[in-house]
Amino acid sequence: MLKVSSLVSKGVRFLVPPDNEIGQLVFYSLSQEYAIPTLSPWYVPKNSRNPFVLSLYVNDYRMLFEFLTLKNPPKIAFLIQYNYDFELVLELLERTQLPYAVFYYSEITASGDCETLFLQVEDAIAYHIVIVGNSKTTSQIIFNAKSRQMMSHHYSFYLTNPEVNLTSLGVDRVPAKIFVGGFQSYVTSEVEQVRQRDVLIYQSKKSVLPSDWKMYTVLALDILSVLNLSVNKLQTDLGKGLQSSKASIDLFEDDLAETCLCNKSQPEVKQWKYGRQMMETIKQTAFEGFSGYVRFSVENRRYVNTSMWQYKGANNIFKVASWSEQSQLTVSEQHDNKLIPDKLRHFKITSILEKPFTQRVLDSNGNPTDQLEGYCVDLIQQLSARIGFSYEIYIVPDGKYGSRESSNWNGMIREVVSGFADMAVAPLTISAERQKWVDFTKPYMTSGISIMIKKPEKESPSIFSFLRPFKSDIWYLTMAGYACVCTMLFVIAYFDPFERRDQGEEETSQPIDTDEQEFSYLGSLKHLGLLNSLWFSMSSILNQGSDILPQSIAGRVVAGSWWFFTLFIVSAYTANLAAFLTFERLESPINSATDLAQQSRIKYGCVKDGTTMNFFKNSPIPIFQRMHAFMSSISPSPYMSSNQEGIKRVRESGGDYAFLLESAMNEYTAQQPPCDTMIVGSNLDSKGYGIALTKNSVWTHNFTVEILKLTEEGVLQELKNKWWYHRGQCPIASETAGRSGKEGLGFRQVAGIFYILVTGLVLAMLIMLLETFVYKCVNYGRVKRLKERKKTEFEKFKCMGLVSTERYAPAYPPPLLVEEDMGYATIASPRPSQTMPGRLAVKMNQTSFDSTSISV
């Protein structure tokens, strides 16, 4: 400060402050003390009420804020360098209604400093970035943004410092929009000569040039012009009041020669007597300078008349808006037209080879060509016809959908973010992470994560298919009930007197053939013995009826309960029998994601670096976390590079691998030969496929509206039917089920019934032979004795004249049997008559046989 004050004493009457804050404060203080005009090329805060300080600074941020208000972005990130227009920007931020986030920095010395800023910007989800700082730090931010793949269509950068050499940063062909505020062309021959001279001076003194030396040089030249014009005008005005025309006034007379702040004995500091007049003359100065039109306001500020330029290359810089104190913001026609979508525009569209969305057309030999077809191709054609644009489609080089790798994207998202493609039309899932970097339309198709497994072999109907309507436990319980009912009927018939009463009356009224009773192990045909109980119960359940019925009340209660039970059992069996005979079931080893997670035999995986993988990775649901841990731990890796690779592994795994993919692709694969895959369970989530466009694209709304119209008109559903089902070569499950119900039953479905019939016939023949054999073995000796006695008794009756030796007709049969042990003999009547029954009971003595001992 002492050095500067000594310059004042030597005749310095104008001050130009340096580019550091302390030097500026010293100069401002001296100017006010000595009434010395100070012309600053830097921003002077409004709260500085020094009447001797004028600022030629051109970066008035009012133009920037009005331009941002016109564009109305969703959010703005302000990267503000400390001590560089800090107060000016904050002053305008307090009055704005725009959504913004402010991030401060001091100096950018390494890429890590920029990384911190960029992470903050990403967290704020801001794609319009305003950089407020000197040219050095601004250049560092732009350079690192390019390295970080932030120079894409969805980003817009607003540089408030026109000093930045964008051409040297290599951003001539980046898709990002770069706007520069300030005057456009300040590199004239005069400016360049001054700069070269100053560079030599600074190099000789081994000093460092100011960071914004180009702008400083331009403003310094304008300051010299202001001083030259002002001094001449003031001298002219003052000379007009002199009596002698040859007299002149020396504005720089040495009236401050003795003034020095270091002289403490001086009671009062003198001021330049022409200082205030000079300031008023300077304020009235107006001219076209190197930095634009120069004119000052009553507030000691320069009237701003600046422009906003869009940078598209060294030879492609055009004005998009201008701003002045009088007319405020004026948007140029060239930029105004770009805010409206062109009626016919050519789009570069990226996609991925994924049947049936996008696939190559096959020639007559079955070889793929360069021509593309599919659902997405038809969708683009529909949108092109409705909106009006031309397009070209190319396949994404790395064959990926798009995921974050460290700080960069890959796949189709990278193509859109980097500006290589205007949009991506593919089965691209709409996610929150992707939405931060691209714009999505409304979904044109909904889908979800599903499970694909190899279709198990159809279970051929067994010979006992008729047993399927009931599970084994029902059959066991039915047989147990049958046994219990038979046992209960037998017990009741044996002990209940009312059950045996009718049989007893029969025995007293009519003698029973004792031989017949003895040789019949079934007993009486009307008696509910054990075998008859089994027969009664079986005929009841088969709805055939029986000639044997319970007579007692207890027996009838048991029979009624059994009939009620069999009514419902037979009805349920009949209702389910047709379904089990006509439908062939597929026994799937798993039926849901829970089954998949609870076993380890069947391995499962998904596409690597896709939304399905991220779903399991980020899901808070325990079962999905468990599945992700399993997929990450097994070897070989279950992750596939594409859906086609995963489908191939499913088909070749023999049922030991399940693939997790979008249900739309799963449905399509199930309709393609060899028809050996199937979907199991329900979808694990719900998501939509959308078209990805560059961030803040003016076309997003147009595409969304047309997609909604296509959905309402049923065009999208028709496209899906065309590529999924009409071209499918496998029967649809519902159609197969319908045909199966209409087809007739084959022998395989009902073979068991025929086997049971044949088995019953053979078994009956064997039982008949066995009964005959057992009967003959057990009764052979006794029958022989009876036959001999019968012959003897017959001879006796013949001698007594009761029978004739003549051959009897069938109406007069010979006596059948004589039973000695019981004391009775049964003989045939010679003639039937009313007085003589058909059979006679003949009582004989044990020792002799005579006619008087026979009683009838």
PDB file of N, CA and C in Angstrom, residues 689-746:
ATOM      1  N   TYR A 689     -40.772 -51.937 -20.766  1.00  0.00           N
ATOM      2  CA  TYR A 689     -39.776 -51.631 -21.783  1.00  0.00           C
ATOM      3  C   TYR A 689     -40.122 -50.271 -22.375  1.00  0.00           C
ATOM      4  N   GLY A 690     -39.131 -49.410 -22.465  1.00  0.00           N
ATOM      5  CA  GLY A 690     -39.348 -48.085 -23.028  1.00  0.00           C
ATOM      6  C   GLY A 690     -38.266 -47.721 -24.019  1.00  0.00           C
ATOM      7  N   ILE A 691     -38.516 -46.665 -24.784  1.00  0.00           N
ATOM      8  CA  ILE A 691     -37.533 -46.137 -25.728  1.00  0.00           C
ATOM      9  C   ILE A 691     -36.681 -45.114 -24.989  1.00  0.00           C
ATOM     10  N   ALA A 692     -35.360 -45.283 -25.057  1.00  0.00           N
ATOM     11  CA  ALA A 692     -34.434 -44.374 -24.382  1.00  0.00           C
ATOM     12  C   ALA A 692     -33.975 -43.294 -25.355  1.00  0.00           C
ATOM     13  N   LEU A 693     -34.163 -42.038 -24.968  1.00  0.00           N
ATOM     14  CA  LEU A 693     -33.702 -40.906 -25.747  1.00  0.00           C
ATOM     15  C   LEU A 693     -32.693 -40.103 -24.934  1.00  0.00           C
ATOM     16  N   THR A 694     -32.009 -39.202 -25.607  1.00  0.00           N
ATOM     17  CA  THR A 694     -31.052 -38.369 -24.903  1.00  0.00           C
ATOM     18  C   THR A 694     -31.759 -37.526 -23.846  1.00  0.00           C
ATOM     19  N   LYS A 695     -31.041 -37.221 -22.787  1.00  0.00           N
ATOM     20  CA  LYS A 695     -31.628 -36.490 -21.671  1.00  0.00           C
ATOM     21  C   LYS A 695     -32.153 -35.140 -22.134  1.00  0.00           C
ATOM     22  N   ASN A 696     -33.358 -34.825 -21.643  1.00  0.00           N
ATOM     23  CA  ASN A 696     -34.036 -33.561 -21.967  1.00  0.00           C
ATOM     24  C   ASN A 696     -34.315 -33.420 -23.462  1.00  0.00           C
ATOM     25  N   SER A 697     -34.508 -34.515 -24.126  1.00  0.00           N
ATOM     26  CA  SER A 697     -34.814 -34.461 -25.552  1.00  0.00           C
ATOM     27  C   SER A 697     -36.211 -33.886 -25.765  1.00  0.00           C
ATOM     28  N   VAL A 698     -36.332 -33.032 -26.768  1.00  0.00           N
ATOM     29  CA  VAL A 698     -37.631 -32.432 -27.073  1.00  0.00           C
ATOM     30  C   VAL A 698     -38.559 -33.431 -27.754  1.00  0.00           C
ATOM     31  N   TRP A 699     -38.029 -34.607 -28.103  1.00  0.00           N
ATOM     32  CA  TRP A 699     -38.832 -35.616 -28.789  1.00  0.00           C
ATOM     33  C   TRP A 699     -39.484 -36.604 -27.827  1.00  0.00           C
ATOM     34  N   THR A 700     -39.098 -36.574 -26.586  1.00  0.00           N
ATOM     35  CA  THR A 700     -39.616 -37.570 -25.637  1.00  0.00           C
ATOM     36  C   THR A 700     -41.132 -37.512 -25.534  1.00  0.00           C
ATOM     37  N   HIS A 701     -41.671 -36.321 -25.432  1.00  0.00           N
ATOM     38  CA  HIS A 701     -43.133 -36.169 -25.305  1.00  0.00           C
ATOM     39  C   HIS A 701     -43.840 -36.684 -26.554  1.00  0.00           C
ATOM     40  N   ASN A 702     -43.308 -36.378 -27.732  1.00  0.00           N
ATOM     41  CA  ASN A 702     -43.947 -36.824 -28.975  1.00  0.00           C
ATOM     42  C   ASN A 702     -43.998 -38.351 -29.044  1.00  0.00           C
ATOM     43  N   PHE A 703     -42.898 -38.995 -28.703  1.00  0.00           N
ATOM     44  CA  PHE A 703     -42.866 -40.453 -28.752  1.00  0.00           C
ATOM     45  C   PHE A 703     -43.798 -41.066 -27.709  1.00  0.00           C
ATOM     46  N   THR A 704     -43.847 -40.467 -26.531  1.00  0.00           N
ATOM     47  CA  THR A 704     -44.718 -40.997 -25.478  1.00  0.00           C
ATOM     48  C   THR A 704     -46.180 -40.938 -25.896  1.00  0.00           C
ATOM     49  N   VAL A 705     -46.593 -39.817 -26.457  1.00  0.00           N
ATOM     50  CA  VAL A 705     -47.990 -39.660 -26.884  1.00  0.00           C
ATOM     51  C   VAL A 705     -48.351 -40.693 -27.945  1.00  0.00           C
ATOM     52  N   GLU A 706     -47.477 -40.909 -28.905  1.00  0.00           N
ATOM     53  CA  GLU A 706     -47.781 -41.864 -29.975  1.00  0.00           C
ATOM     54  C   GLU A 706     -47.789 -43.304 -29.464  1.00  0.00           C
ATOM     55  N   ILE A 707     -46.935 -43.618 -28.510  1.00  0.00           N
ATOM     56  CA  ILE A 707     -46.946 -44.962 -27.929  1.00  0.00           C
ATOM     57  C   ILE A 707     -48.256 -45.217 -27.194  1.00  0.00           C
ATOM     58  N   LEU A 708     -48.740 -44.223 -26.484  1.00  0.00           N
ATOM     59  CA  LEU A 708     -50.027 -44.372 -25.798  1.00  0.00           C
ATOM     60  C   LEU A 708     -51.163 -44.569 -26.801  1.00  0.00           C
ATOM     61  N   LYS A 709     -51.102 -43.867 -27.917  1.00  0.00           N
ATOM     62  CA  LYS A 709     -52.126 -44.036 -28.946  1.00  0.00           C
ATOM     63  C   LYS A 709     -52.061 -45.438 -29.550  1.00  0.00           C
ATOM     64  N   LEU A 710     -50.862 -45.932 -29.802  1.00  0.00           N
ATOM     65  CA  LEU A 710     -50.717 -47.282 -30.348  1.00  0.00           C
ATOM     66  C   LEU A 710     -51.250 -48.330 -29.379  1.00  0.00           C
ATOM     67  N   THR A 711     -51.069 -48.077 -28.090  1.00  0.00           N
ATOM     68  CA  THR A 711     -51.597 -48.997 -27.082  1.00  0.00           C
ATOM     69  C   THR A 711     -53.112 -48.978 -27.066  1.00  0.00           C
ATOM     70  N   GLU A 712     -53.702 -47.800 -27.095  1.00  0.00           N
ATOM     71  CA  GLU A 712     -55.159 -47.674 -27.071  1.00  0.00           C
ATOM     72  C   GLU A 712     -55.797 -48.271 -28.312  1.00  0.00           C
ATOM     73  N   GLU A 713     -55.143 -48.169 -29.444  1.00  0.00           N
ATOM     74  CA  GLU A 713     -55.695 -48.688 -30.693  1.00  0.00           C
ATOM     75  C   GLU A 713     -55.449 -50.177 -30.884  1.00  0.00           C
ATOM     76  N   GLY A 714     -54.721 -50.803 -29.967  1.00  0.00           N
ATOM     77  CA  GLY A 714     -54.461 -52.233 -30.065  1.00  0.00           C
ATOM     78  C   GLY A 714     -53.382 -52.613 -31.055  1.00  0.00           C
ATOM     79  N   VAL A 715     -52.649 -51.633 -31.564  1.00  0.00           N
ATOM     80  CA  VAL A 715     -51.607 -51.929 -32.554  1.00  0.00           C
ATOM     81  C   VAL A 715     -50.458 -52.684 -31.911  1.00  0.00           C
ATOM     82  N   LEU A 716     -50.075 -52.284 -30.697  1.00  0.00           N
ATOM     83  CA  LEU A 716     -48.951 -52.950 -30.026  1.00  0.00           C
ATOM     84  C   LEU A 716     -49.290 -54.395 -29.694  1.00  0.00           C
ATOM     85  N   GLN A 717     -50.532 -54.672 -29.296  1.00  0.00           N
ATOM     86  CA  GLN A 717     -50.921 -56.059 -29.012  1.00  0.00           C
ATOM     87  C   GLN A 717     -50.913 -56.892 -30.281  1.00  0.00           C
ATOM     88  N   GLU A 718     -51.331 -56.289 -31.383  1.00  0.00           N
ATOM     89  CA  GLU A 718     -51.310 -56.999 -32.656  1.00  0.00           C
ATOM     90  C   GLU A 718     -49.876 -57.310 -33.077  1.00  0.00           C
ATOM     91  N   LEU A 719     -48.957 -56.378 -32.841  1.00  0.00           N
ATOM     92  CA  LEU A 719     -47.554 -56.639 -33.144  1.00  0.00           C
ATOM     93  C   LEU A 719     -47.005 -57.784 -32.292  1.00  0.00           C
ATOM     94  N   LYS A 720     -47.403 -57.825 -31.031  1.00  0.00           N
ATOM     95  CA  LYS A 720     -46.932 -58.916 -30.178  1.00  0.00           C
ATOM     96  C   LYS A 720     -47.494 -60.252 -30.638  1.00  0.00           C
ATOM     97  N   ASN A 721     -48.769 -60.284 -30.997  1.00  0.00           N
ATOM     98  CA  ASN A 721     -49.342 -61.534 -31.503  1.00  0.00           C
ATOM     99  C   ASN A 721     -48.632 -61.982 -32.776  1.00  0.00           C
ATOM    100  N   LYS A 722     -48.254 -61.020 -33.596  1.00  0.00           N
ATOM    101  CA  LYS A 722     -47.590 -61.348 -34.858  1.00  0.00           C
ATOM    102  C   LYS A 722     -46.256 -62.024 -34.612  1.00  0.00           C
ATOM    103  N   TRP A 723     -45.451 -61.491 -33.706  1.00  0.00           N
ATOM    104  CA  TRP A 723     -44.086 -61.993 -33.533  1.00  0.00           C
ATOM    105  C   TRP A 723     -43.977 -63.072 -32.472  1.00  0.00           C
ATOM    106  N   TRP A 724     -44.950 -63.191 -31.595  1.00  0.00           N
ATOM    107  CA  TRP A 724     -44.864 -64.204 -30.545  1.00  0.00           C
ATOM    108  C   TRP A 724     -45.642 -65.473 -30.902  1.00  0.00           C
ATOM    109  N   TYR A 725     -46.869 -65.316 -31.378  1.00  0.00           N
ATOM    110  CA  TYR A 725     -47.755 -66.470 -31.505  1.00  0.00           C
ATOM    111  C   TYR A 725     -48.042 -66.854 -32.957  1.00  0.00           C
ATOM    112  N   HIS A 726     -48.282 -65.865 -33.815  1.00  0.00           N
ATOM    113  CA  HIS A 726     -48.591 -66.206 -35.201  1.00  0.00           C
ATOM    114  C   HIS A 726     -47.416 -66.882 -35.889  1.00  0.00           C
ATOM    115  N   ARG A 727     -46.214 -66.510 -35.506  1.00  0.00           N
ATOM    116  CA  ARG A 727     -45.029 -67.129 -36.089  1.00  0.00           C
ATOM    117  C   ARG A 727     -44.477 -68.249 -35.225  1.00  0.00           C
ATOM    118  N   GLY A 728     -45.124 -68.530 -34.130  1.00  0.00           N
ATOM    119  CA  GLY A 728     -44.672 -69.614 -33.267  1.00  0.00           C
ATOM    120  C   GLY A 728     -44.932 -70.974 -33.884  1.00  0.00           C
ATOM    121  N   GLN A 729     -44.056 -71.913 -33.585  1.00  0.00           N
ATOM    122  CA  GLN A 729     -44.154 -73.253 -34.148  1.00  0.00           C
ATOM    123  C   GLN A 729     -44.462 -74.301 -33.092  1.00  0.00           C
ATOM    124  N   CYS A 730     -44.804 -73.864 -31.905  1.00  0.00           N
ATOM    125  CA  CYS A 730     -45.137 -74.793 -30.830  1.00  0.00           C
ATOM    126  C   CYS A 730     -46.583 -74.549 -30.415  1.00  0.00           C
ATOM    127  N   PRO A 731     -47.296 -75.597 -30.033  1.00  0.00           N
ATOM    128  CA  PRO A 731     -48.688 -75.418 -29.606  1.00  0.00           C
ATOM    129  C   PRO A 731     -48.762 -74.601 -28.328  1.00  0.00           C
ATOM    130  N   ILE A 732     -49.729 -73.702 -28.299  1.00  0.00           N
ATOM    131  CA  ILE A 732     -49.962 -72.915 -27.103  1.00  0.00           C
ATOM    132  C   ILE A 732     -50.602 -73.792 -26.046  1.00  0.00           C
ATOM    133  N   ALA A 733     -50.230 -73.563 -24.802  1.00  0.00           N
ATOM    134  CA  ALA A 733     -50.688 -74.432 -23.718  1.00  0.00           C
ATOM    135  C   ALA A 733     -52.210 -74.479 -23.627  1.00  0.00           C
ATOM    136  N   SER A 734     -52.854 -73.324 -23.751  1.00  0.00           N
ATOM    137  CA  SER A 734     -54.317 -73.294 -23.642  1.00  0.00           C
ATOM    138  C   SER A 734     -54.975 -74.036 -24.790  1.00  0.00           C
ATOM    139  N   GLU A 735     -54.422 -73.900 -26.011  1.00  0.00           N
ATOM    140  CA  GLU A 735     -54.987 -74.606 -27.152  1.00  0.00           C
ATOM    141  C   GLU A 735     -54.786 -76.104 -27.016  1.00  0.00           C
ATOM    142  N   THR A 736     -53.636 -76.484 -26.496  1.00  0.00           N
ATOM    143  CA  THR A 736     -53.382 -77.914 -26.291  1.00  0.00           C
ATOM    144  C   THR A 736     -54.353 -78.494 -25.299  1.00  0.00           C
ATOM    145  N   ALA A 737     -54.645 -77.727 -24.254  1.00  0.00           N
ATOM    146  CA  ALA A 737     -55.595 -78.211 -23.254  1.00  0.00           C
ATOM    147  C   ALA A 737     -56.979 -78.361 -23.849  1.00  0.00           C
ATOM    148  N   GLY A 738     -57.371 -77.429 -24.714  1.00  0.00           N
ATOM    149  CA  GLY A 738     -58.686 -77.517 -25.333  1.00  0.00           C
ATOM    150  C   GLY A 738     -58.808 -78.712 -26.249  1.00  0.00           C
ATOM    151  N   ARG A 739     -57.745 -78.972 -27.023  1.00  0.00           N
ATOM    152  CA  ARG A 739     -57.791 -80.121 -27.925  1.00  0.00           C
ATOM    153  C   ARG A 739     -57.797 -81.427 -27.150  1.00  0.00           C
ATOM    154  N   SER A 740     -57.081 -81.453 -26.040  1.00  0.00           N
ATOM    155  CA  SER A 740     -57.013 -82.693 -25.271  1.00  0.00           C
ATOM    156  C   SER A 740     -58.373 -83.065 -24.723  1.00  0.00           C
ATOM    157  N   GLY A 741     -59.175 -82.072 -24.375  1.00  0.00           N
ATOM    158  CA  GLY A 741     -60.490 -82.375 -23.835  1.00  0.00           C
ATOM    159  C   GLY A 741     -61.431 -82.909 -24.890  1.00  0.00           C
ATOM    160  N   LYS A 742     -61.185 -82.599 -26.185  1.00  0.00           N
ATOM    161  CA  LYS A 742     -62.074 -83.030 -27.242  1.00  0.00           C
ATOM    162  C   LYS A 742     -61.647 -84.359 -27.862  1.00  0.00           C
ATOM    163  N   GLU A 743     -60.401 -84.759 -27.673  1.00  0.00           N
ATOM    164  CA  GLU A 743     -59.925 -85.991 -28.273  1.00  0.00           C
ATOM    165  C   GLU A 743     -60.483 -87.190 -27.519  1.00  0.00           C
ATOM    166  N   GLY A 744     -60.699 -88.296 -28.263  1.00  0.00           N
ATOM    167  CA  GLY A 744     -61.187 -89.514 -27.640  1.00  0.00           C
ATOM    168  C   GLY A 744     -60.119 -90.180 -26.806  1.00  0.00           C
ATOM    169  N   LEU A 745     -60.583 -91.025 -25.870  1.00  0.00           N
ATOM    170  CA  LEU A 745     -59.659 -91.752 -25.021  1.00  0.00           C
ATOM    171  C   LEU A 745     -59.027 -92.895 -25.799  1.00  0.00           C
ATOM    172  N   GLY A 746     -57.750 -93.084 -25.611  1.00  0.00           N
ATOM    173  CA  GLY A 746     -57.043 -94.204 -26.212  1.00  0.00           C
ATOM    174  C   GLY A 746     -56.951 -95.371 -25.255  1.00  0.00           C
TER     175      GLY A 746
END
